[in-house]
PDB file of C-alpha atoms in Angstrom:
ATOM      1  CA  MET A 724       0.267   0.074  -0.084  1.00 84.00           C
ATOM      2  CA  ARG A 725       2.916   2.523   0.664  1.00 89.00           C
ATOM      3  CA  ALA A 726       4.164   2.172  -2.862  1.00 87.00           C
ATOM      4  CA  PHE A 727       0.730   3.565  -3.604  1.00 86.00           C
ATOM      5  CA  TYR A 728       1.157   6.063  -1.779  1.00 88.00           C
ATOM      6  CA  ARG A 729       4.342   7.120  -2.715  1.00 90.00           C
ATOM      7  CA  LEU A 730       3.292   6.620  -6.660  1.00 88.00           C
ATOM      8  CA  ALA A 731       0.723   9.109  -5.642  1.00 87.00           C
ATOM      9  CA  ASP A 732       3.116  11.633  -4.033  1.00 85.00           C
ATOM     10  CA  LEU A 733       5.131  11.323  -7.220  1.00 89.00           C
ATOM     11  CA  LEU A 734       2.086  12.166  -9.243  1.00 87.00           C
ATOM     12  CA  ASN A 735       1.014  14.676  -7.306  1.00 88.00           C
ATOM     13  CA  ALA A 736       4.518  16.430  -7.297  1.00 89.00           C
ATOM     14  CA  ILE A 737       4.199  16.766 -11.242  1.00 92.00           C
ATOM     15  CA  PRO A 738       3.479  20.822 -11.515  1.00 95.00           C
ATOM     16  CA  TYR A 739      -0.056  21.899 -13.030  1.00 95.00           C
ATOM     17  CA  ALA A 740       1.964  24.256 -15.402  1.00 95.00           C
ATOM     18  CA  LEU A 741       3.688  21.254 -17.476  1.00 96.00           C
ATOM     19  CA  ILE A 742       0.343  19.678 -17.376  1.00 97.00           C
ATOM     20  CA  ALA A 743      -1.394  22.682 -18.755  1.00 97.00           C
ATOM     21  CA  LEU A 744       1.522  23.506 -21.429  1.00 97.00           C
ATOM     22  CA  PHE A 745       1.112  19.763 -22.699  1.00 97.00           C
ATOM     23  CA  LEU A 746      -2.739  19.921 -22.915  1.00 98.00           C
ATOM     24  CA  ARG A 747      -2.491  23.156 -24.438  1.00 98.00           C
ATOM     25  CA  ILE A 748      -0.300  21.872 -27.287  1.00 97.00           C
ATOM     26  CA  VAL A 749      -1.691  18.896 -27.823  1.00 97.00           C
ATOM     27  CA  VAL A 750      -5.469  20.159 -28.009  1.00 98.00           C
ATOM     28  CA  ALA A 751      -4.383  22.928 -30.218  1.00 98.00           C
ATOM     29  CA  ARG A 752      -2.989  20.860 -33.087  1.00 96.00           C
ATOM     30  CA  PRO A 753      -5.642  19.345 -34.690  1.00 96.00           C
ATOM     31  CA  PHE A 754      -7.648  22.483 -35.075  1.00 97.00           C
ATOM     32  CA  PHE A 755      -4.779  24.499 -36.458  1.00 96.00           C
ATOM     33  CA  ILE A 756      -4.059  21.711 -38.909  1.00 95.00           C
ATOM     34  CA  SER A 757      -7.707  21.879 -39.922  1.00 96.00           C
ATOM     35  CA  GLY A 758      -7.515  25.715 -40.535  1.00 96.00           C
ATOM     36  CA  GLN A 759      -4.254  25.050 -42.270  1.00 96.00           C
ATOM     37  CA  THR A 760      -6.075  22.962 -45.124  1.00 94.00           C
ATOM     38  CA  LYS A 761      -8.655  25.687 -45.572  1.00 96.00           C
ATOM     39  CA  VAL A 762      -6.423  28.869 -46.514  1.00 96.00           C
ATOM     40  CA  GLU A 763      -3.922  29.424 -49.115  1.00 95.00           C
ATOM     41  CA  GLY A 764      -0.640  32.092 -48.640  1.00 95.00           C
ATOM     42  CA  PRO A 765       3.173  32.006 -48.100  1.00 95.00           C
ATOM     43  CA  THR A 766       4.945  29.185 -46.043  1.00 92.00           C
ATOM     44  CA  VAL A 767       7.223  30.150 -43.185  1.00 93.00           C
ATOM     45  CA  GLY A 768       8.767  27.571 -40.993  1.00 89.00           C
ATOM     46  CA  ARG A 769      11.259  24.920 -41.094  1.00 88.00           C
ATOM     47  CA  GLU A 770      12.088  21.131 -39.731  1.00 87.00           C
ATOM     48  CA  VAL A 771      13.410  21.536 -36.444  1.00 89.00           C
ATOM     49  CA  PHE A 772      14.964  17.868 -35.043  1.00 89.00           C
ATOM     50  CA  GLY A 773      12.553  15.996 -37.213  1.00 88.00           C
ATOM     51  CA  VAL A 774       9.548  18.306 -36.319  1.00 83.00           C
ATOM     52  CA  ASP A 775       7.911  20.161 -39.323  1.00 84.00           C
ATOM     53  CA  LEU A 776       7.325  23.570 -37.725  1.00 84.00           C
ATOM     54  CA  SER A 777       6.370  25.115 -41.203  1.00 88.00           C
ATOM     55  CA  MET A 778       2.916  26.757 -41.549  1.00 90.00           C
ATOM     56  CA  THR A 779       0.710  28.736 -44.247  1.00 92.00           C
ATOM     57  CA  LEU A 780       0.014  32.483 -43.408  1.00 91.00           C
ATOM     58  CA  PRO A 781      -3.506  32.776 -44.388  1.00 92.00           C
ATOM     59  CA  THR A 782      -4.126  35.432 -47.369  1.00 93.00           C
ATOM     60  CA  SER A 783      -6.892  33.756 -48.945  1.00 94.00           C
ATOM     61  CA  LEU A 784      -9.239  31.181 -48.427  1.00 95.00           C
ATOM     62  CA  ARG A 785      -9.408  27.980 -50.630  1.00 94.00           C
ATOM     63  CA  ASP A 786     -12.176  27.510 -52.653  1.00 93.00           C
ATOM     64  CA  ALA A 787     -12.325  23.820 -51.826  1.00 95.00           C
ATOM     65  CA  ALA A 788     -13.143  25.118 -47.887  1.00 95.00           C
ATOM     66  CA  VAL A 789     -16.494  26.991 -49.265  1.00 95.00           C
ATOM     67  CA  ASP A 790     -17.180  24.100 -51.120  1.00 95.00           C
ATOM     68  CA  LEU A 791     -16.871  21.893 -48.013  1.00 94.00           C
ATOM     69  CA  PHE A 792     -19.133  24.313 -45.936  1.00 94.00           C
ATOM     70  CA  ALA A 793     -21.753  24.022 -49.042  1.00 94.00           C
ATOM     71  CA  ASP A 794     -21.828  20.180 -49.987  1.00 93.00           C
ATOM     72  CA  GLU A 795     -20.647  18.571 -46.723  1.00 91.00           C
ATOM     73  CA  TYR A 796     -21.135  20.458 -43.481  1.00 90.00           C
ATOM     74  CA  LYS A 797     -24.128  22.468 -44.254  1.00 89.00           C
ATOM     75  CA  LEU A 798     -24.410  24.171 -41.180  1.00 91.00           C
ATOM     76  CA  PRO A 799     -27.845  26.105 -40.469  1.00 89.00           C
ATOM     77  CA  PHE A 800     -28.323  29.844 -40.002  1.00 88.00           C
ATOM     78  CA  ILE A 801     -25.028  30.765 -41.851  1.00 94.00           C
ATOM     79  CA  SER A 802     -23.895  30.832 -45.320  1.00 95.00           C
ATOM     80  CA  PRO A 803     -21.061  28.560 -46.451  1.00 95.00           C
ATOM     81  CA  GLU A 804     -18.871  31.473 -47.453  1.00 95.00           C
ATOM     82  CA  HIS A 805     -19.100  32.997 -44.004  1.00 96.00           C
ATOM     83  CA  ALA A 806     -18.547  29.586 -42.197  1.00 96.00           C
ATOM     84  CA  ALA A 807     -15.471  29.123 -43.843  1.00 96.00           C
ATOM     85  CA  TYR A 808     -14.060  32.454 -43.501  1.00 96.00           C
ATOM     86  CA  LEU A 809     -15.071  32.416 -39.522  1.00 96.00           C
ATOM     87  CA  THR A 810     -13.796  28.885 -39.002  1.00 97.00           C
ATOM     88  CA  ALA A 811     -10.510  29.271 -40.842  1.00 97.00           C
ATOM     89  CA  GLY A 812      -9.700  32.352 -39.075  1.00 96.00           C
ATOM     90  CA  LEU A 813     -10.764  30.891 -35.638  1.00 98.00           C
ATOM     91  CA  GLU A 814      -8.775  27.742 -36.395  1.00 97.00           C
ATOM     92  CA  PHE A 815      -5.641  29.663 -37.353  1.00 96.00           C
ATOM     93  CA  LEU A 816      -6.048  32.400 -34.141  1.00 97.00           C
ATOM     94  CA  LEU A 817      -7.528  30.195 -31.599  1.00 98.00           C
ATOM     95  CA  PRO A 818      -4.644  27.141 -31.493  1.00 98.00           C
ATOM     96  CA  VAL A 819      -2.201  29.902 -31.812  1.00 97.00           C
ATOM     97  CA  LEU A 820      -3.298  31.934 -28.720  1.00 98.00           C
ATOM     98  CA  LEU A 821      -3.926  28.489 -26.897  1.00 98.00           C
ATOM     99  CA  VAL A 822      -0.278  27.194 -27.447  1.00 97.00           C
ATOM    100  CA  LEU A 823       1.528  30.567 -26.339  1.00 97.00           C
ATOM    101  CA  GLY A 824      -1.292  30.592 -23.099  1.00 97.00           C
ATOM    102  CA  LEU A 825      -2.768  33.736 -24.225  1.00 96.00           C
ATOM    103  CA  MET A 826      -6.195  34.379 -23.242  1.00 96.00           C
ATOM    104  CA  THR A 827      -5.946  30.806 -22.468  1.00 96.00           C
ATOM    105  CA  ARG A 828     -10.094  30.121 -21.411  1.00 96.00           C
ATOM    106  CA  VAL A 829     -11.286  31.942 -23.761  1.00 96.00           C
ATOM    107  CA  SER A 830      -9.441  30.387 -26.475  1.00 98.00           C
ATOM    108  CA  ALA A 831     -10.211  27.048 -25.253  1.00 98.00           C
ATOM    109  CA  LEU A 832     -13.726  27.624 -24.901  1.00 98.00           C
ATOM    110  CA  GLY A 833     -13.883  29.235 -28.528  1.00 98.00           C
ATOM    111  CA  LEU A 834     -12.076  25.735 -29.381  1.00 98.00           C
ATOM    112  CA  LEU A 835     -15.176  23.865 -27.435  1.00 98.00           C
ATOM    113  CA  MET A 836     -17.751  25.871 -29.126  1.00 97.00           C
ATOM    114  CA  ILE A 837     -16.323  24.974 -32.558  1.00 97.00           C
ATOM    115  CA  THR A 838     -16.100  20.962 -31.395  1.00 96.00           C
ATOM    116  CA  MET A 839     -19.721  21.624 -30.215  1.00 95.00           C
ATOM    117  CA  VAL A 840     -20.679  22.648 -33.972  1.00 94.00           C
ATOM    118  CA  ILE A 841     -19.040  20.005 -35.301  1.00 92.00           C
ATOM    119  CA  GLN A 842     -20.861  17.436 -32.996  1.00 92.00           C
ATOM    120  CA  LEU A 843     -24.080  18.682 -33.082  1.00 91.00           C
ATOM    121  CA  PHE A 844     -24.377  19.843 -36.510  1.00 91.00           C
ATOM    122  CA  VAL A 845     -21.968  18.085 -38.739  1.00 90.00           C
ATOM    123  CA  TYR A 846     -20.872  14.523 -37.466  1.00 88.00           C
ATOM    124  CA  PRO A 847     -23.962  14.044 -35.012  1.00 88.00           C
ATOM    125  CA  ASP A 848     -22.964  10.349 -34.591  1.00 86.00           C
ATOM    126  CA  ALA A 849     -19.372  10.835 -33.728  1.00 80.00           C
ATOM    127  CA  TRP A 850     -19.530  10.807 -30.039  1.00 78.00           C
ATOM    128  CA  GLY A 851     -17.075   8.029 -29.794  1.00 78.00           C
ATOM    129  CA  SER A 852     -14.412   9.939 -31.920  1.00 84.00           C
ATOM    130  CA  ALA A 853     -11.582  12.667 -31.083  1.00 89.00           C
ATOM    131  CA  HIS A 854     -14.175  15.053 -30.075  1.00 91.00           C
ATOM    132  CA  ALA A 855     -14.843  13.671 -26.550  1.00 92.00           C
ATOM    133  CA  TYR A 856     -11.332  14.084 -26.102  1.00 95.00           C
ATOM    134  CA  TRP A 857     -10.961  17.324 -27.013  1.00 96.00           C
ATOM    135  CA  VAL A 858     -14.046  18.339 -25.001  1.00 96.00           C
ATOM    136  CA  GLY A 859     -12.357  16.829 -22.164  1.00 96.00           C
ATOM    137  CA  LEU A 860      -8.926  18.667 -22.536  1.00 98.00           C
ATOM    138  CA  LEU A 861     -10.623  21.867 -23.171  1.00 98.00           C
ATOM    139  CA  LEU A 862     -12.735  21.628 -20.016  1.00 98.00           C
ATOM    140  CA  VAL A 863      -9.945  21.192 -17.973  1.00 98.00           C
ATOM    141  CA  LEU A 864      -8.098  24.347 -19.426  1.00 98.00           C
ATOM    142  CA  ILE A 865     -11.162  26.450 -18.910  1.00 97.00           C
ATOM    143  CA  ALA A 866     -11.732  25.224 -15.263  1.00 96.00           C
ATOM    144  CA  ARG A 867      -7.908  25.425 -14.345  1.00 95.00           C
ATOM    145  CA  GLY A 868      -6.476  28.236 -16.878  1.00 94.00           C
ATOM    146  CA  ALA A 869      -3.191  27.977 -18.584  1.00 94.00           C
ATOM    147  CA  GLY A 870      -0.488  27.356 -15.814  1.00 93.00           C
ATOM    148  CA  GLY A 871       2.652  29.228 -14.960  1.00 92.00           C
ATOM    149  CA  ILE A 872       3.989  28.449 -18.306  1.00 94.00           C
ATOM    150  CA  SER A 873       1.936  30.741 -20.283  1.00 95.00           C
ATOM    151  CA  LEU A 874       1.836  34.506 -21.263  1.00 94.00           C
ATOM    152  CA  ASP A 875      -1.743  34.862 -19.074  1.00 92.00           C
ATOM    153  CA  SER A 876       0.914  34.657 -16.301  1.00 90.00           C
ATOM    154  CA  LEU A 877       3.325  37.054 -17.607  1.00 90.00           C
ATOM    155  CA  VAL A 878       0.539  39.278 -18.038  1.00 88.00           C
ATOM    156  CA  VAL A 879      -1.082  38.746 -14.476  1.00 84.00           C
ATOM    157  CA  SER A 880       2.182  39.280 -12.518  1.00 80.00           C
ATOM    158  CA  ARG A 881       2.874  42.424 -14.655  1.00 80.00           C
ATOM    159  CA  VAL A 882      -0.466  44.212 -14.356  1.00 76.00           C
ATOM    160  CA  SER A 883      -0.761  43.186 -10.525  1.00 71.00           C
ATOM    161  CA  SER A 884       2.806  44.271  -9.754  1.00 69.00           C
ATOM    162  CA  ARG A 885       1.697  47.702 -11.321  1.00 72.00           C
ATOM    163  CA  ILE A 886      -1.232  48.147  -9.512  1.00 69.00           C
ATOM    164  CA  GLY A 887       0.202  46.982  -6.218  1.00 66.00           C
ATOM    165  CA  VAL A 888      -2.057  44.107  -6.066  1.00 62.00           C
ATOM    166  CA  SER A 889      -0.987  40.463  -5.426  1.00 63.00           C
ATOM    167  CA  PRO A 890      -2.351  38.340  -8.154  1.00 57.00           C
ATOM    168  CA  ASP A 891      -4.159  35.377  -7.188  1.00 61.00           C
ATOM    169  CA  ALA A 892      -2.583  32.863  -9.305  1.00 49.00           C
ATOM    170  CA  ASN A 893      -4.533  29.812  -8.375  1.00 46.00           C
ATOM    171  CA  ARG A 894      -7.731  31.828  -9.214  1.00 56.00           C
ATOM    172  CA  LEU A 895      -6.706  33.310 -12.672  1.00 54.00           C
ATOM    173  CA  LEU A 896      -4.422  30.858 -14.098  1.00 52.00           C
ATOM    174  CA  GLY A 897      -4.756  27.638 -12.143  1.00 52.00           C
TER     175      GLY A 897
END
C-alpha cells in the first residue's frame, strides 16, 4: 500500500504548469492543422529536430473550403462562405493563442464551441471520436486556466505588480 502512496505523491508533484502546457499543445494541433487546409498563402518555418514547424500564413481562403461547407457540412443559419471564413480564421487564431497561453480560457472556450458545432451539426453520430477527448482537454483548460508557463501568467504578474495587488494565481491561472 505504501508503494501506491509514494506513487501518488510523485504524481501529485507534477506541476500543473507542465500539464497545462502539454494539454494546450495537444489540443491546439488538430484545430490548427484543420485551419491550414482551408487557407492559401506563403509558407514560413522549417523542420527542427525532425519536426515540421512550417505553416501557411493565411492570405486567402481555398475554394475547396467553401465547397466543403456548402456540400458536406451544411451548417444552419450561416452561409457556406461566412462559415468557411469564420472557421478558417478561428482555427488559425485560437490554437496559436492557446499554445502561447494567451487568453487561454477564452481560446479554449472558442475551440469547445467549434467542437460542439462539429459534433451537433456536422457529425452528430461521432461522440466516440476524438471530439470527446477534445471536450475533456478543453474543459480542463477552461476550468483550471493556462498554468504558470504562459503569457497569461506573465500578464497577470506584470499587471498586478503595477497596480500594487498580489495576484491570486490559483484563481486566475490555475
